[in-house]
XYZ file of C-alpha atoms in Angstrom:
766
model
C 110.151 -89.898 -26.028
C 109.887 -89.325 -22.288
C 113.176 -87.389 -22.240
C 111.915 -85.176 -25.072
C 108.733 -84.432 -23.188
C 110.749 -83.420 -20.102
C 112.926 -81.115 -22.191
C 109.803 -79.490 -23.685
C 108.245 -78.982 -20.278
C 111.443 -77.552 -18.873
C 111.674 -75.081 -21.735
C 108.052 -73.870 -21.452
C 107.725 -73.908 -17.605
C 108.280 -70.181 -17.221
C 105.547 -69.137 -19.703
C 103.228 -71.638 -17.989
C 104.035 -70.082 -14.558
C 103.303 -66.632 -15.943
C 99.950 -67.780 -17.258
C 99.089 -69.437 -13.908
C 100.078 -66.393 -11.758
C 98.319 -63.996 -14.133
C 95.164 -66.128 -14.005
C 95.291 -66.361 -10.232
C 95.779 -62.587 -9.779
C 93.043 -61.768 -12.298
C 90.439 -64.143 -10.818
C 91.291 -62.937 -7.330
C 90.828 -59.325 -8.500
C 87.482 -60.235 -9.994
C 86.333 -62.019 -6.860
C 87.436 -59.026 -4.758
C 85.426 -56.705 -6.912
C 82.349 -58.935 -6.454
C 82.788 -58.818 -2.737
C 84.018 -62.378 -2.228
C 87.125 -61.672 -0.267
C 87.455 -65.333 0.750
C 87.540 -66.554 -2.931
C 89.953 -63.734 -3.773
C 92.366 -64.919 -1.110
C 92.124 -68.498 -2.335
C 92.789 -67.524 -5.918
C 95.819 -65.306 -5.042
C 97.199 -67.965 -2.749
C 96.723 -70.725 -5.347
C 98.845 -68.883 -8.009
C 101.569 -68.054 -5.511
C 101.681 -71.541 -4.104
C 102.345 -73.009 -7.561
C 105.246 -70.530 -7.935
C 106.425 -71.490 -4.448
C 106.539 -75.183 -5.249
C 108.566 -74.618 -8.439
C 111.050 -72.346 -6.627
C 111.277 -74.818 -3.719
C 112.195 -77.685 -6.084
C 114.887 -75.552 -7.782
C 116.353 -74.340 -4.480
C 116.450 -77.934 -3.083
C 118.309 -79.129 -6.212
C 120.837 -76.322 -5.739
C 121.348 -77.140 -2.137
C 121.869 -80.838 -2.949
C 124.599 -79.690 -5.302
C 126.013 -77.478 -2.529
C 125.129 -74.313 -4.382
C 123.635 -71.200 -2.786
C 121.211 -69.307 -4.990
C 119.898 -65.767 -4.791
C 116.481 -67.112 -5.700
C 116.280 -68.331 -2.128
C 115.253 -64.793 -1.127
C 112.357 -64.838 -3.595
C 111.139 -68.127 -2.124
C 111.378 -66.755 1.423
C 109.438 -63.576 0.357
C 106.514 -65.560 -1.027
C 106.479 -67.956 1.950
C 106.517 -65.037 4.379
C 103.703 -63.281 2.559
C 101.629 -66.507 2.741
C 102.536 -66.907 6.377
C 101.353 -63.433 7.145
C 98.202 -64.071 5.090
C 99.176 -61.280 2.732
C 97.684 -63.132 -0.261
C 97.722 -60.183 -2.656
C 101.407 -59.462 -1.893
C 102.273 -63.143 -2.423
C 100.408 -63.118 -5.747
C 102.133 -59.924 -6.930
C 105.601 -61.253 -5.970
C 104.850 -64.494 -7.769
C 103.773 -62.557 -10.807
C 106.845 -60.407 -10.645
C 109.127 -63.504 -10.631
C 107.172 -65.345 -13.322
C 107.084 -62.321 -15.598
C 110.859 -61.768 -15.191
C 111.570 -65.477 -15.841
C 109.332 -65.454 -18.922
C 111.064 -62.351 -20.232
C 114.350 -64.114 -19.823
C 112.904 -67.143 -21.664
C 111.764 -65.196 -24.691
C 114.883 -62.976 -24.784
C 117.094 -66.076 -24.697
C 115.083 -67.531 -27.496
C 115.494 -64.344 -29.400
C 119.239 -64.293 -28.609
C 119.890 -67.849 -29.865
C 117.771 -67.495 -32.932
C 120.773 -67.278 -35.195
C 122.262 -70.349 -33.569
C 119.023 -72.322 -33.806
C 118.768 -71.326 -37.483
C 122.071 -73.096 -38.077
C 120.733 -76.223 -36.373
C 117.410 -76.202 -38.238
C 118.883 -75.823 -41.753
C 121.304 -78.708 -41.435
C 120.948 -81.046 -44.467
C 119.618 -84.542 -43.713
C 120.001 -86.133 -47.145
C 122.247 -85.830 -50.231
C 121.813 -86.643 -53.933
C 124.293 -89.257 -55.053
C 125.217 -89.364 -58.741
C 125.334 -93.064 -59.604
C 125.402 -94.392 -63.184
C 123.820 -91.195 -64.564
C 120.995 -91.440 -61.953
C 120.347 -89.582 -58.755
C 119.860 -91.559 -55.584
C 118.696 -89.865 -52.380
C 120.831 -91.146 -49.491
C 121.149 -90.129 -45.809
C 123.933 -87.649 -45.311
C 125.811 -89.927 -42.967
C 126.223 -92.496 -45.772
C 128.261 -90.037 -47.995
C 131.794 -91.308 -48.544
C 134.953 -89.438 -49.663
C 135.260 -89.439 -53.418
C 131.581 -89.793 -54.265
C 129.990 -87.385 -56.739
C 126.985 -85.489 -55.424
C 124.385 -83.225 -57.046
C 123.398 -80.045 -55.280
C 120.145 -78.562 -56.614
C 118.798 -75.007 -56.521
C 118.129 -73.883 -53.010
C 119.776 -76.848 -51.365
C 122.486 -76.708 -48.707
C 125.862 -78.195 -49.630
C 125.839 -81.384 -47.524
C 129.586 -82.054 -47.101
C 132.888 -80.381 -47.880
C 133.897 -80.976 -51.468
C 135.349 -79.748 -54.688
C 133.246 -78.172 -57.449
C 133.143 -80.344 -60.539
C 130.858 -78.099 -62.611
C 132.029 -75.045 -64.577
C 130.745 -72.563 -61.969
C 128.285 -72.136 -59.106
C 126.469 -69.202 -57.581
C 126.397 -69.587 -53.827
C 125.030 -67.988 -50.646
C 127.760 -68.249 -47.955
C 126.069 -66.027 -45.392
C 125.447 -68.859 -42.916
C 129.210 -69.314 -42.471
C 130.603 -65.823 -43.284
C 127.819 -63.463 -42.286
C 128.225 -61.705 -45.687
C 124.826 -61.331 -47.486
C 126.094 -60.982 -51.061
C 126.142 -64.121 -53.259
C 129.544 -65.357 -54.556
C 130.545 -67.237 -57.701
C 132.987 -70.224 -57.506
C 134.616 -71.807 -60.528
C 135.485 -75.401 -61.340
C 137.957 -76.923 -58.903
C 137.147 -74.593 -56.014
C 136.778 -76.075 -52.560
C 133.237 -75.669 -51.205
C 132.477 -75.928 -47.434
C 129.325 -77.595 -46.253
C 126.516 -75.343 -45.038
C 126.420 -72.900 -47.993
C 123.385 -72.629 -50.268
C 123.148 -73.140 -54.034
C 121.565 -70.048 -55.684
C 121.806 -71.063 -59.241
C 121.831 -74.103 -61.524
C 122.406 -77.570 -60.088
C 126.151 -78.479 -59.857
C 128.197 -81.541 -59.163
C 130.441 -81.840 -56.128
C 133.167 -84.364 -55.316
C 133.009 -85.188 -51.602
C 136.309 -84.464 -49.771
C 134.975 -85.143 -46.279
C 132.294 -87.210 -44.603
C 129.360 -85.349 -42.999
C 130.783 -85.809 -39.535
C 134.159 -84.309 -40.574
C 132.788 -81.468 -42.627
C 132.777 -77.750 -41.847
C 129.101 -77.396 -41.064
C 129.023 -80.318 -38.635
C 131.708 -78.629 -36.590
C 129.700 -75.403 -36.624
C 126.625 -77.259 -35.508
C 128.440 -78.896 -32.564
C 129.666 -75.449 -31.411
C 126.218 -73.887 -31.951
C 124.597 -76.598 -29.783
C 127.163 -76.068 -27.079
C 126.556 -72.317 -27.103
C 122.757 -72.815 -27.079
C 122.931 -75.056 -23.946
C 125.498 -72.941 -22.122
C 124.898 -71.318 -18.787
C 126.025 -67.676 -18.515
C 129.097 -67.312 -16.207
C 127.527 -64.366 -14.348
C 124.640 -66.611 -13.285
C 127.191 -68.673 -11.337
C 128.727 -65.450 -10.059
C 125.216 -64.343 -8.964
C 124.943 -67.575 -6.961
C 128.208 -66.748 -5.218
C 126.798 -63.355 -4.315
C 124.055 -65.150 -2.413
C 126.566 -66.027 0.312
C 126.556 -62.357 1.216
C 123.235 -61.070 -0.114
C 120.938 -63.651 1.525
C 122.305 -63.175 5.111
C 122.417 -59.376 4.675
C 118.765 -59.356 3.537
C 117.620 -61.546 6.448
C 119.648 -59.429 8.916
C 118.126 -56.185 7.643
C 114.592 -57.678 7.616
C 115.066 -59.041 11.158
C 116.396 -55.672 12.384
C 113.476 -53.809 10.933
C 111.028 -56.206 12.695
C 112.918 -56.111 15.982
C 113.280 -52.330 16.140
C 109.730 -51.442 14.957
C 107.846 -54.510 16.325
C 106.033 -54.728 12.943
C 106.547 -58.021 11.130
C 105.139 -56.573 7.905
C 108.256 -54.340 7.675
C 110.400 -57.407 7.434
C 108.077 -58.730 4.697
C 108.410 -55.485 2.765
C 112.219 -55.638 3.029
C 112.243 -59.204 1.686
C 109.885 -58.338 -1.185
C 111.999 -55.538 -2.513
C 115.202 -57.593 -1.932
C 114.014 -60.205 -4.486
C 117.174 -60.180 -6.678
C 115.650 -60.428 -10.117
C 118.224 -58.060 -11.659
C 121.013 -60.429 -10.622
C 119.053 -63.562 -11.592
C 117.799 -62.461 -14.952
C 119.639 -59.362 -16.327
C 123.090 -60.822 -16.606
C 122.109 -64.085 -18.445
C 120.081 -61.929 -20.898
C 123.062 -59.695 -21.510
C 125.411 -62.639 -22.079
C 123.078 -64.397 -24.473
C 122.471 -61.075 -26.307
C 126.256 -60.760 -26.796
C 126.459 -64.318 -28.133
C 123.597 -63.661 -30.466
C 125.184 -60.449 -31.767
C 128.449 -62.235 -32.420
C 126.720 -65.082 -34.218
C 125.178 -62.590 -36.692
C 128.800 -61.491 -37.531
C 130.005 -65.008 -38.102
C 131.616 -65.307 -34.586
C 130.680 -68.345 -32.641
C 131.276 -68.462 -28.874
C 131.146 -71.951 -27.330
C 129.590 -70.556 -24.102
C 129.119 -67.453 -22.002
C 132.251 -68.328 -19.896
C 134.368 -67.962 -23.009
C 132.830 -64.596 -23.775
C 133.606 -63.388 -20.290
C 137.184 -64.645 -20.480
C 137.776 -62.980 -23.841
C 136.637 -59.640 -22.339
C 139.533 -59.858 -19.875
C 142.342 -60.762 -22.343
C 145.294 -58.444 -22.463
C 147.816 -60.748 -24.155
C 147.263 -62.139 -27.637
C 149.308 -64.801 -29.349
C 148.796 -65.256 -33.127
C 150.067 -68.038 -35.416
C 151.743 -66.769 -38.600
C 150.676 -68.998 -41.503
C 147.043 -68.895 -42.274
C 146.287 -66.385 -39.499
C 148.425 -63.275 -40.107
C 149.121 -64.484 -43.665
C 146.792 -65.922 -46.236
C 148.246 -69.435 -45.836
C 148.609 -69.685 -49.666
C 151.964 -69.079 -51.240
C 152.101 -66.981 -54.378
C 154.923 -66.616 -56.929
C 156.785 -63.346 -56.441
C 159.476 -63.600 -59.135
C 161.292 -65.879 -61.516
C 165.021 -65.459 -61.409
C 167.078 -66.780 -64.365
C 170.761 -67.087 -65.323
C 172.031 -65.105 -68.210
C 171.502 -67.979 -70.706
C 167.798 -68.446 -70.004
C 164.478 -66.610 -70.352
C 162.033 -66.365 -67.463
C 158.939 -67.645 -69.327
C 160.848 -70.625 -70.701
C 162.247 -71.564 -67.312
C 158.845 -71.239 -65.622
C 157.225 -73.389 -68.337
C 159.795 -76.118 -67.803
C 159.334 -76.035 -64.023
C 155.519 -76.051 -64.256
C 155.516 -78.970 -66.749
C 157.476 -81.036 -64.333
C 155.482 -79.841 -61.306
C 152.231 -81.132 -62.864
C 153.310 -84.580 -61.679
C 153.433 -83.648 -58.010
C 150.644 -83.046 -55.463
C 152.924 -80.894 -53.279
C 151.304 -77.468 -52.575
C 154.423 -75.608 -53.868
C 154.251 -77.584 -57.068
C 150.673 -76.493 -57.568
C 151.727 -72.856 -56.951
C 154.239 -73.137 -59.742
C 151.686 -74.662 -62.113
C 149.153 -71.993 -61.310
C 151.671 -69.187 -61.983
C 152.525 -70.706 -65.412
C 148.801 -71.081 -66.346
C 148.129 -67.511 -65.268
C 150.721 -66.390 -67.876
C 149.071 -68.752 -70.376
C 152.353 -70.641 -70.919
C 152.250 -73.907 -72.893
C 152.934 -76.877 -70.612
C 154.042 -80.317 -71.700
C 153.481 -83.697 -70.190
C 156.414 -84.836 -68.042
C 157.773 -88.437 -68.022
C 160.060 -90.599 -65.915
C 159.256 -88.398 -62.932
C 160.809 -89.218 -59.587
C 159.967 -87.219 -56.421
C 162.245 -87.105 -53.348
C 160.189 -86.025 -50.318
C 161.546 -82.828 -48.829
C 163.953 -82.262 -51.717
C 162.243 -82.017 -55.109
C 161.360 -83.547 -58.450
C 163.295 -84.949 -61.348
C 161.982 -85.983 -64.769
C 161.972 -85.403 -68.524
C 160.138 -82.539 -70.240
C 160.340 -82.967 -74.010
C 163.989 -83.874 -74.659
C 165.305 -82.158 -71.529
C 166.233 -83.533 -68.118
C 164.699 -81.147 -65.500
C 165.146 -80.889 -61.754
C 162.994 -78.715 -59.462
C 163.498 -78.294 -55.738
C 166.075 -77.215 -53.165
C 169.373 -75.804 -54.206
C 171.315 -78.843 -52.938
C 168.998 -81.265 -54.728
C 169.096 -79.394 -58.049
C 172.876 -78.998 -58.040
C 173.403 -82.646 -57.021
C 176.604 -81.924 -55.169
C 178.080 -79.405 -57.617
C 179.175 -75.877 -56.536
C 176.161 -73.474 -56.885
C 178.157 -70.400 -57.821
C 177.790 -66.678 -57.283
C 174.417 -66.424 -59.066
C 172.813 -68.867 -56.635
C 174.370 -66.939 -53.709
C 172.780 -63.693 -54.908
C 169.394 -65.395 -55.231
C 169.664 -66.863 -51.753
C 170.528 -63.436 -50.413
C 167.528 -61.909 -52.110
C 165.371 -64.660 -50.664
C 166.748 -63.827 -47.240
C 166.131 -60.086 -47.724
C 162.594 -60.508 -48.964
C 161.585 -63.408 -46.668
C 160.843 -65.494 -49.734
C 160.872 -69.247 -50.252
C 162.242 -70.670 -53.490
C 162.474 -73.662 -55.759
C 165.575 -73.884 -58.008
C 165.444 -75.275 -61.579
C 168.180 -77.132 -63.412
C 167.832 -78.075 -67.102
C 170.199 -80.818 -68.502
C 172.382 -80.553 -65.391
C 172.865 -76.757 -65.631
C 171.361 -74.351 -63.116
C 168.754 -72.387 -65.105
C 166.720 -70.332 -62.608
C 164.628 -70.182 -59.486
C 160.979 -69.490 -58.667
C 160.561 -67.263 -55.625
C 157.349 -67.375 -53.639
C 155.995 -65.900 -50.429
C 152.944 -66.313 -48.176
C 151.720 -62.719 -48.242
C 150.266 -60.901 -45.222
C 146.492 -60.660 -45.285
C 145.330 -57.323 -46.505
C 143.443 -56.571 -43.313
C 146.175 -57.688 -40.903
C 147.900 -54.317 -40.202
C 144.615 -52.593 -39.583
C 143.500 -55.417 -37.289
C 146.700 -55.138 -35.260
C 146.180 -51.393 -34.842
C 142.577 -51.944 -33.765
C 143.547 -54.616 -31.304
C 145.943 -52.246 -29.600
C 143.248 -49.542 -29.581
C 140.923 -52.101 -27.995
C 143.318 -52.603 -25.041
C 145.528 -55.577 -26.048
C 148.805 -54.814 -24.304
C 150.981 -57.554 -25.778
C 150.872 -59.037 -29.260
C 153.129 -62.015 -30.001
C 153.590 -63.934 -33.281
C 154.281 -67.609 -32.843
C 155.595 -69.646 -35.819
C 157.624 -72.618 -36.782
C 159.148 -70.625 -39.666
C 162.696 -69.292 -39.821
C 163.470 -66.129 -37.794
C 164.309 -64.148 -40.926
C 160.949 -64.851 -42.569
C 159.060 -64.380 -39.323
C 160.635 -60.953 -38.780
C 159.621 -59.751 -42.252
C 156.073 -60.835 -41.769
C 155.925 -59.299 -38.227
C 157.151 -55.978 -39.704
C 154.512 -56.050 -42.467
C 151.832 -56.851 -39.919
C 152.911 -54.303 -37.296
C 153.734 -56.837 -34.574
C 156.815 -56.154 -32.433
C 157.406 -59.462 -30.642
C 158.191 -62.617 -32.575
C 158.969 -66.143 -31.458
C 160.191 -68.247 -34.446
C 161.284 -71.796 -35.081
C 158.756 -73.220 -32.625
C 157.434 -76.748 -32.453
C 153.777 -77.249 -31.265
C 155.106 -77.980 -27.726
C 157.075 -74.687 -27.820
C 153.906 -72.757 -28.719
C 152.144 -74.287 -25.757
C 155.040 -73.332 -23.468
C 154.988 -69.751 -24.788
C 151.221 -69.387 -24.144
C 151.565 -70.924 -20.647
C 154.349 -68.534 -19.716
C 152.169 -65.639 -20.985
C 149.319 -66.860 -18.795
C 151.425 -66.091 -15.674
C 150.946 -62.382 -16.427
C 147.223 -62.380 -17.124
C 144.437 -63.647 -19.359
C 145.711 -64.923 -22.750
C 144.153 -65.730 -26.123
C 145.641 -67.714 -28.931
C 144.604 -67.423 -32.608
C 145.404 -70.202 -35.099
C 144.043 -72.369 -37.855
C 146.107 -75.505 -38.194
C 146.325 -78.904 -36.553
C 149.651 -77.868 -35.036
C 147.890 -74.850 -33.356
C 145.336 -76.979 -31.486
C 147.566 -77.630 -28.341
C 148.271 -73.875 -28.022
C 144.589 -72.989 -28.523
C 143.723 -75.372 -25.700
C 146.496 -73.990 -23.458
C 145.284 -70.379 -23.742
C 142.459 -69.043 -21.635
C 140.629 -68.424 -24.916
C 141.442 -70.221 -28.106
C 140.235 -68.631 -31.404
C 140.080 -70.770 -34.520
C 140.368 -68.994 -37.822
C 137.622 -69.956 -40.324
C 134.957 -72.579 -39.911
C 136.652 -74.624 -42.576
C 139.772 -74.822 -40.390
C 140.886 -78.196 -39.176
C 138.657 -80.052 -36.849
C 141.357 -80.284 -34.168
C 141.770 -76.500 -33.975
C 138.030 -75.805 -33.959
C 137.435 -78.385 -31.203
C 140.234 -76.897 -29.082
C 138.993 -73.349 -29.522
C 136.370 -71.487 -27.434
C 135.671 -69.048 -30.281
C 135.423 -69.819 -33.985
C 135.599 -67.114 -36.624
C 133.338 -68.777 -39.188
C 134.496 -66.309 -41.953
C 138.173 -66.555 -42.773
C 138.806 -62.823 -41.946
C 141.067 -61.631 -39.143
C 139.064 -58.426 -38.507
C 136.276 -60.583 -37.017
C 138.711 -61.066 -34.111
C 138.487 -57.362 -33.224
C 134.697 -57.557 -33.415
C 134.733 -60.571 -31.084
C 136.847 -58.720 -28.548
C 134.697 -55.588 -28.688
C 131.474 -57.524 -28.348
C 132.833 -59.465 -25.341
C 134.030 -56.362 -23.525
C 130.869 -54.364 -24.200
C 128.707 -57.303 -23.209
C 130.492 -57.681 -19.880
C 130.389 -53.918 -19.232
C 126.633 -53.780 -19.963
C 125.978 -56.875 -17.779
C 127.768 -55.229 -14.863
C 125.825 -51.975 -15.372
C 122.556 -53.889 -15.342
C 123.568 -55.602 -12.053
C 124.642 -52.395 -10.301
C 121.605 -50.409 -11.465
C 119.138 -53.133 -10.388
C 120.799 -54.081 -7.121
C 121.577 -50.431 -6.194
C 117.935 -49.495 -6.611
C 116.853 -52.649 -4.739
C 119.131 -51.793 -1.817
C 117.740 -48.278 -1.703
C 114.198 -49.647 -1.675
C 115.140 -52.101 1.092
C 116.277 -49.205 3.342
C 113.086 -47.300 2.574
C 110.992 -50.396 3.397
C 112.949 -50.985 6.648
C 112.159 -47.394 7.667
C 108.465 -48.091 7.272
C 107.819 -45.818 4.285
C 107.131 -48.656 1.837
C 104.468 -51.335 2.235
C 104.925 -54.890 1.034
C 102.469 -54.443 -1.825
C 103.967 -51.188 -3.000
C 107.419 -52.769 -2.667
C 106.406 -55.623 -4.975
C 105.228 -53.159 -7.629
C 108.360 -51.070 -7.228
C 110.603 -54.174 -7.559
C 108.830 -55.043 -10.827
C 109.716 -51.636 -12.209
C 113.347 -52.117 -11.049
C 113.434 -55.451 -12.823
C 112.252 -53.995 -16.105
C 114.887 -51.200 -15.877
C 117.703 -53.734 -15.221
C 116.553 -56.110 -18.015
C 116.127 -53.169 -20.415
C 119.761 -52.221 -19.614
C 120.842 -55.733 -20.377
C 119.017 -55.838 -23.696
C 121.426 -53.133 -24.942
C 123.858 -55.947 -25.861
C 121.690 -56.603 -28.892
C 122.419 -53.180 -30.299
C 125.934 -52.230 -29.070
C 127.858 -49.335 -30.508
C 131.515 -48.534 -30.858
C 133.021 -47.058 -27.689
C 134.782 -43.739 -28.338
C 138.531 -43.627 -27.576
C 140.666 -41.000 -25.988
C 141.341 -37.787 -27.870
C 144.625 -35.778 -28.117
C 145.075 -32.476 -26.271
C 146.914 -29.461 -27.644
C 149.837 -30.070 -25.269
C 150.193 -33.614 -26.633
C 150.412 -32.241 -30.231
C 153.242 -29.961 -29.111
C 155.083 -32.834 -27.600
C 154.707 -34.906 -30.809
C 156.267 -32.050 -32.800
C 159.187 -31.920 -30.333
C 159.780 -35.659 -30.745
C 160.330 -35.065 -34.459
C 162.767 -32.243 -33.692
C 164.805 -34.518 -31.414
C 165.209 -37.041 -34.274
C 166.572 -34.429 -36.657
C 170.180 -35.475 -36.009
C 169.514 -39.048 -37.018
C 167.630 -37.915 -40.109
C 170.498 -35.536 -41.090
C 173.036 -38.323 -40.830
C 170.808 -40.568 -42.940
C 170.505 -37.836 -45.545
C 174.278 -37.273 -45.676
C 175.122 -40.989 -46.149
C 172.352 -41.356 -48.768
C 174.114 -38.702 -50.819
C 177.765 -39.767 -50.405
C 177.851 -43.462 -49.401
C 179.074 -44.903 -52.708
C 182.000 -42.408 -52.825
C 183.297 -43.218 -49.384
C 186.348 -45.454 -48.828
C 185.167 -48.984 -48.007
C 186.389 -48.889 -44.378
C 184.793 -45.534 -43.724
C 181.567 -46.697 -45.452
C 181.343 -49.842 -43.276
C 181.956 -47.936 -40.076
C 179.482 -45.181 -40.987
C 176.798 -47.658 -41.935
C 177.328 -49.645 -38.745
C 176.838 -46.550 -36.567
C 173.848 -45.343 -38.567
C 172.019 -48.639 -38.333
C 172.440 -48.710 -34.548
C 170.908 -45.202 -34.320
C 168.102 -46.049 -36.696
C 167.150 -49.100 -34.616
C 167.406 -47.434 -31.157
C 165.864 -44.076 -32.026
C 163.893 -43.897 -35.277
C 162.436 -47.404 -35.230
C 161.538 -47.216 -31.584
C 159.852 -43.855 -32.029
C 157.680 -45.143 -34.922
C 156.803 -48.308 -32.920
C 155.660 -46.149 -30.003
C 153.608 -44.029 -32.432
C 151.975 -47.281 -33.736
C 151.211 -48.635 -30.280
C 149.813 -45.593 -28.543
C 149.576 -42.497 -30.714
C 147.742 -43.784 -33.822
C 144.841 -45.309 -31.979
C 144.148 -41.940 -30.322
C 144.599 -40.015 -33.531
C 142.099 -42.268 -35.253
C 139.472 -41.205 -32.779
C 139.648 -37.606 -34.101
C 139.412 -38.471 -37.766
C 136.560 -39.814 -39.911
C 136.546 -43.420 -41.200
C 137.193 -46.795 -39.822
C 140.998 -46.761 -40.415
C 141.978 -43.155 -41.368
C 145.724 -43.670 -40.637
C 146.280 -46.764 -42.758
C 148.520 -44.957 -45.236
C 150.763 -43.527 -42.511
C 150.846 -46.899 -40.703
C 151.913 -48.497 -43.974
C 154.803 -45.922 -43.969
C 155.839 -47.267 -40.517
C 155.995 -50.823 -41.720
C 158.024 -49.853 -44.801
C 160.445 -47.938 -42.639
C 160.815 -50.999 -40.375
C 161.360 -53.220 -43.408
C 164.136 -50.994 -44.857
C 165.916 -50.718 -41.520
C 165.893 -54.496 -41.319
C 167.277 -54.746 -44.776
C 170.014 -52.332 -43.945
C 170.875 -54.428 -40.925
C 171.287 -57.520 -43.054
C 173.155 -55.580 -45.744
C 175.547 -54.227 -43.092
C 176.448 -57.793 -42.086
C 177.000 -58.761 -45.749
C 179.166 -55.689 -46.236
C 181.492 -56.809 -43.448
C 182.332 -60.032 -45.318
C 185.556 -60.452 -47.280
C 184.919 -59.971 -50.088
C 181.695 -57.989 -49.472
C 178.541 -59.766 -50.726
C 176.953 -56.467 -51.718
C 178.261 -53.310 -53.454
C 178.372 -49.787 -51.997
C 176.070 -48.731 -54.750
C 173.404 -51.239 -53.696
C 173.624 -50.033 -50.184
C 173.372 -46.384 -51.250
C 170.193 -47.239 -53.130
C 168.550 -48.583 -49.907
C 169.706 -45.455 -48.028
C 168.177 -43.175 -50.615
C 164.881 -45.082 -50.447
C 164.816 -44.888 -46.627
C 165.688 -41.211 -46.547
C 163.002 -40.310 -49.061
C 160.403 -42.330 -47.183
C 161.289 -40.882 -43.770
C 161.227 -37.347 -45.058
C 157.798 -37.816 -46.653
C 156.432 -39.591 -43.630
C 157.501 -36.912 -41.189
C 156.034 -34.178 -43.441
C 152.752 -36.071 -43.561
C 152.612 -36.426 -39.807
C 153.501 -32.748 -39.190
C 150.696 -31.744 -41.551
C 148.312 -33.962 -39.568
C 149.436 -32.443 -36.256
C 148.686 -28.973 -37.554
C 145.255 -30.093 -38.643
C 144.475 -31.553 -35.248
C 145.763 -28.555 -33.262
C 142.530 -26.489 -33.078
C 143.481 -24.228 -30.098
C-alpha cells in the first residue's frame, strides 16, 4: 500500500508543482497590486523554494548515481535568483520548469494511452464449462484442455481453439485493424480479442501466463516504464553544457561588473528543450507505433531501429506464410489424381504431423470421400503405413515408400520438378506399387515483394535471408521475394553467427517468428518478432513485436523510428539554438532576467510543439529522377540488346540444333543472362524502382513490373538447373523442354522492356 502511494505521488508530482508555482505567482501578483511588496516577495519565494527542493532532491540522486544532469542549470538559476532577491524571476523560472514538466507528464500519458488500454482491458476471470454449468474462475486457474465460454463483449482469456460453429470477433487490440472478422470451428483464437456475437465455446491451448495477450501485456508494461534514450544522451550533454553556461555567465559578470547579467544568462540557459522535448518525441513515436499494432519494448529500441542498415529475415513464417499448401498431385499412368489424393488423405487422418493435415485439408477442399484407416504405423521423419479399405498404403519420403526398391524414371522426373519449383513432396504407394506424389510449398506472403522494395527505399542497404531449408528452396523463395543474398542450411547457432558478423559493419535487425529464431533475435541490435501469437521465446528475445502477422508493419516500424529520431533532433537543435542565441543577448546586457525567463518559456513551447509532430508523422518524399537519368536508363536497355538477340535466336531454333551445339549455346547464354540481364534487373530493383515510385501515384505503383523482375530471375534460375541436367548422359531433360523455357523467358523479357520504355517516355517531361 505504501509503495502504491509513493508511485501515485511520483506520477502526480509535476502537476502538483505546477499548481504550487501558479498559486505562488498569482498570490504574489495580487499582493503586489495591493501594495504589499513584502507579502508578494514571500509568496513568489515560497513557490520557487518548493520547486528548488524538488530539483535539489533529483539532482542529488543523480549525483549519487554518478550522473550529470542538465537540470542542474535550472536549479542554479532559481538559487541564483533567490540569492539576488529577484523573487519574481525565481517564481517565473519555477513556473516555466513546472509547466514544462507538466506538459511532458500529460503528453506522456497521452502517448502511452494505447499501451495503458491494453493493460486495463486484460481479463481477470474466465467462464469454465463444467458439467453443463458455468463456473467463474480466476484466469490463472485455467488449464490446457479445459472448455471455456466466452460471452458477448468479453475478451478471450487464453489462447485456444474455437469449438462452436463460428464466432464474430474484434481483433483490433492485437492487429490494429478495426473491421470485425469471422472465424469458423477449429480456428485458433489468440487471447486479447473480443467476442462481438453470440457466446462461443473455446478449448484452452495455453495457460494465461503462456498466452498471446500475456506476452503483449509484459511488453506494454516495459514500454510504459521505459526511459527515452535521448534523455540519457541529454544528461551526457550536461558535461559540456553546464560548464559552458557557467563560464559564459561568469564572463558576463566579470566583464560588465553586473551580477544580474550572469543571472539572465543562467535563466535563458535553462535547458528545457533538451530535458522535455526529446522524451515527448520518443513517447509520441511509441504511441503512434502502438496504434498500428507495433510494440516497442522501450525508447532505446526505437532509437536503435532508426539506425539499422542491415536486415536479416527468417524464411519460414516471416517471408513465407509458414503454412504449406498443396501445389499439385502427380500420378503414374495407372492412377487418377483424385483417387490417389483420397487414399493419401485417408491414411493421413491418423497422423498429427503438419504435412499430414495439409494433405487432409486438400482432399476435403475437393470434397473427396475419405475412409477410416486401420493398422496405422508411423515412422518419425519417414512416413505412415496402414490399410485403407482393402489396400495397403504408404505415405512419406521416396525411400520409405519404395522400401528399398528402385524408384524408376517417373520418380526421378517428379524429384526434378520438386527441385525446379522448390516444392516439398510426399510420395504414395498402394499395394507396394508407386502410385503418385503430393507436392506442396510454403508460399511467399502476398505483401513480401512490396515490403522488400519499400525497405530498400527506406534506406536498408543489405537484406539477407537466413534459413535452415535447402539452398535450392531458399533460392526460389528469395527470387520470389526480391532478396539477393541467401544463407541456407543454417542451424540456430549459424544464424547467430551470421547476425554477429553483420554487426561488425553497422546496426543490424533480425526478423523471425519461431523458437529457433530467438537466439538470432537476441544477437541483433534490434530483434523483431512476427505476430503477437508467435512463440514466447521469440517475443521475449525481441525488442519490437509486430502484433499483427503482416510483414508490411516492419516498414512502418522503421519509418516511424527514423522520423521520430529526426523530429527529436530537430526539437533539440531548434530549442538549444534559440537558447544559445538568447544567452549571448543576455550576456551583452540586452535581456533582463525576467524577460529572459518569459523568452525561455516561449522557446520551450516551440521545441515541445516540434516534438509533438511525432504523433502525426507523414511519409517522407523520396528522390525523383532527372531527364538525364531517363536517357541513361534507355541506353542501358540498348546495351543489353545483344543478349536479348541471342536469347531470341535460341528460343526459335534450340530444339533443331545438334545436341552438342545446343548444350554449348545454352551454357554460354546462361552465363550472359546471369552476369548481364539478371544483374541489370537487380540493380533496377534496388535503386531505380524506389525512385520511380516517388513520381507515380499509389502506394506501390511498380508492383507489376517488379513481379516481372522476379519471374525473370526464376526462369534464369530454372535454365541454370536445366543446363546442368542437359549435360548428364543421358540428358535428364529434352531439347524441346529447354526450348519451351527459352520461349517463355524471351517473351517475358521483350514485354518487360517494352513496359519500362513506355514508362520512361511518360516520366520524361522535358
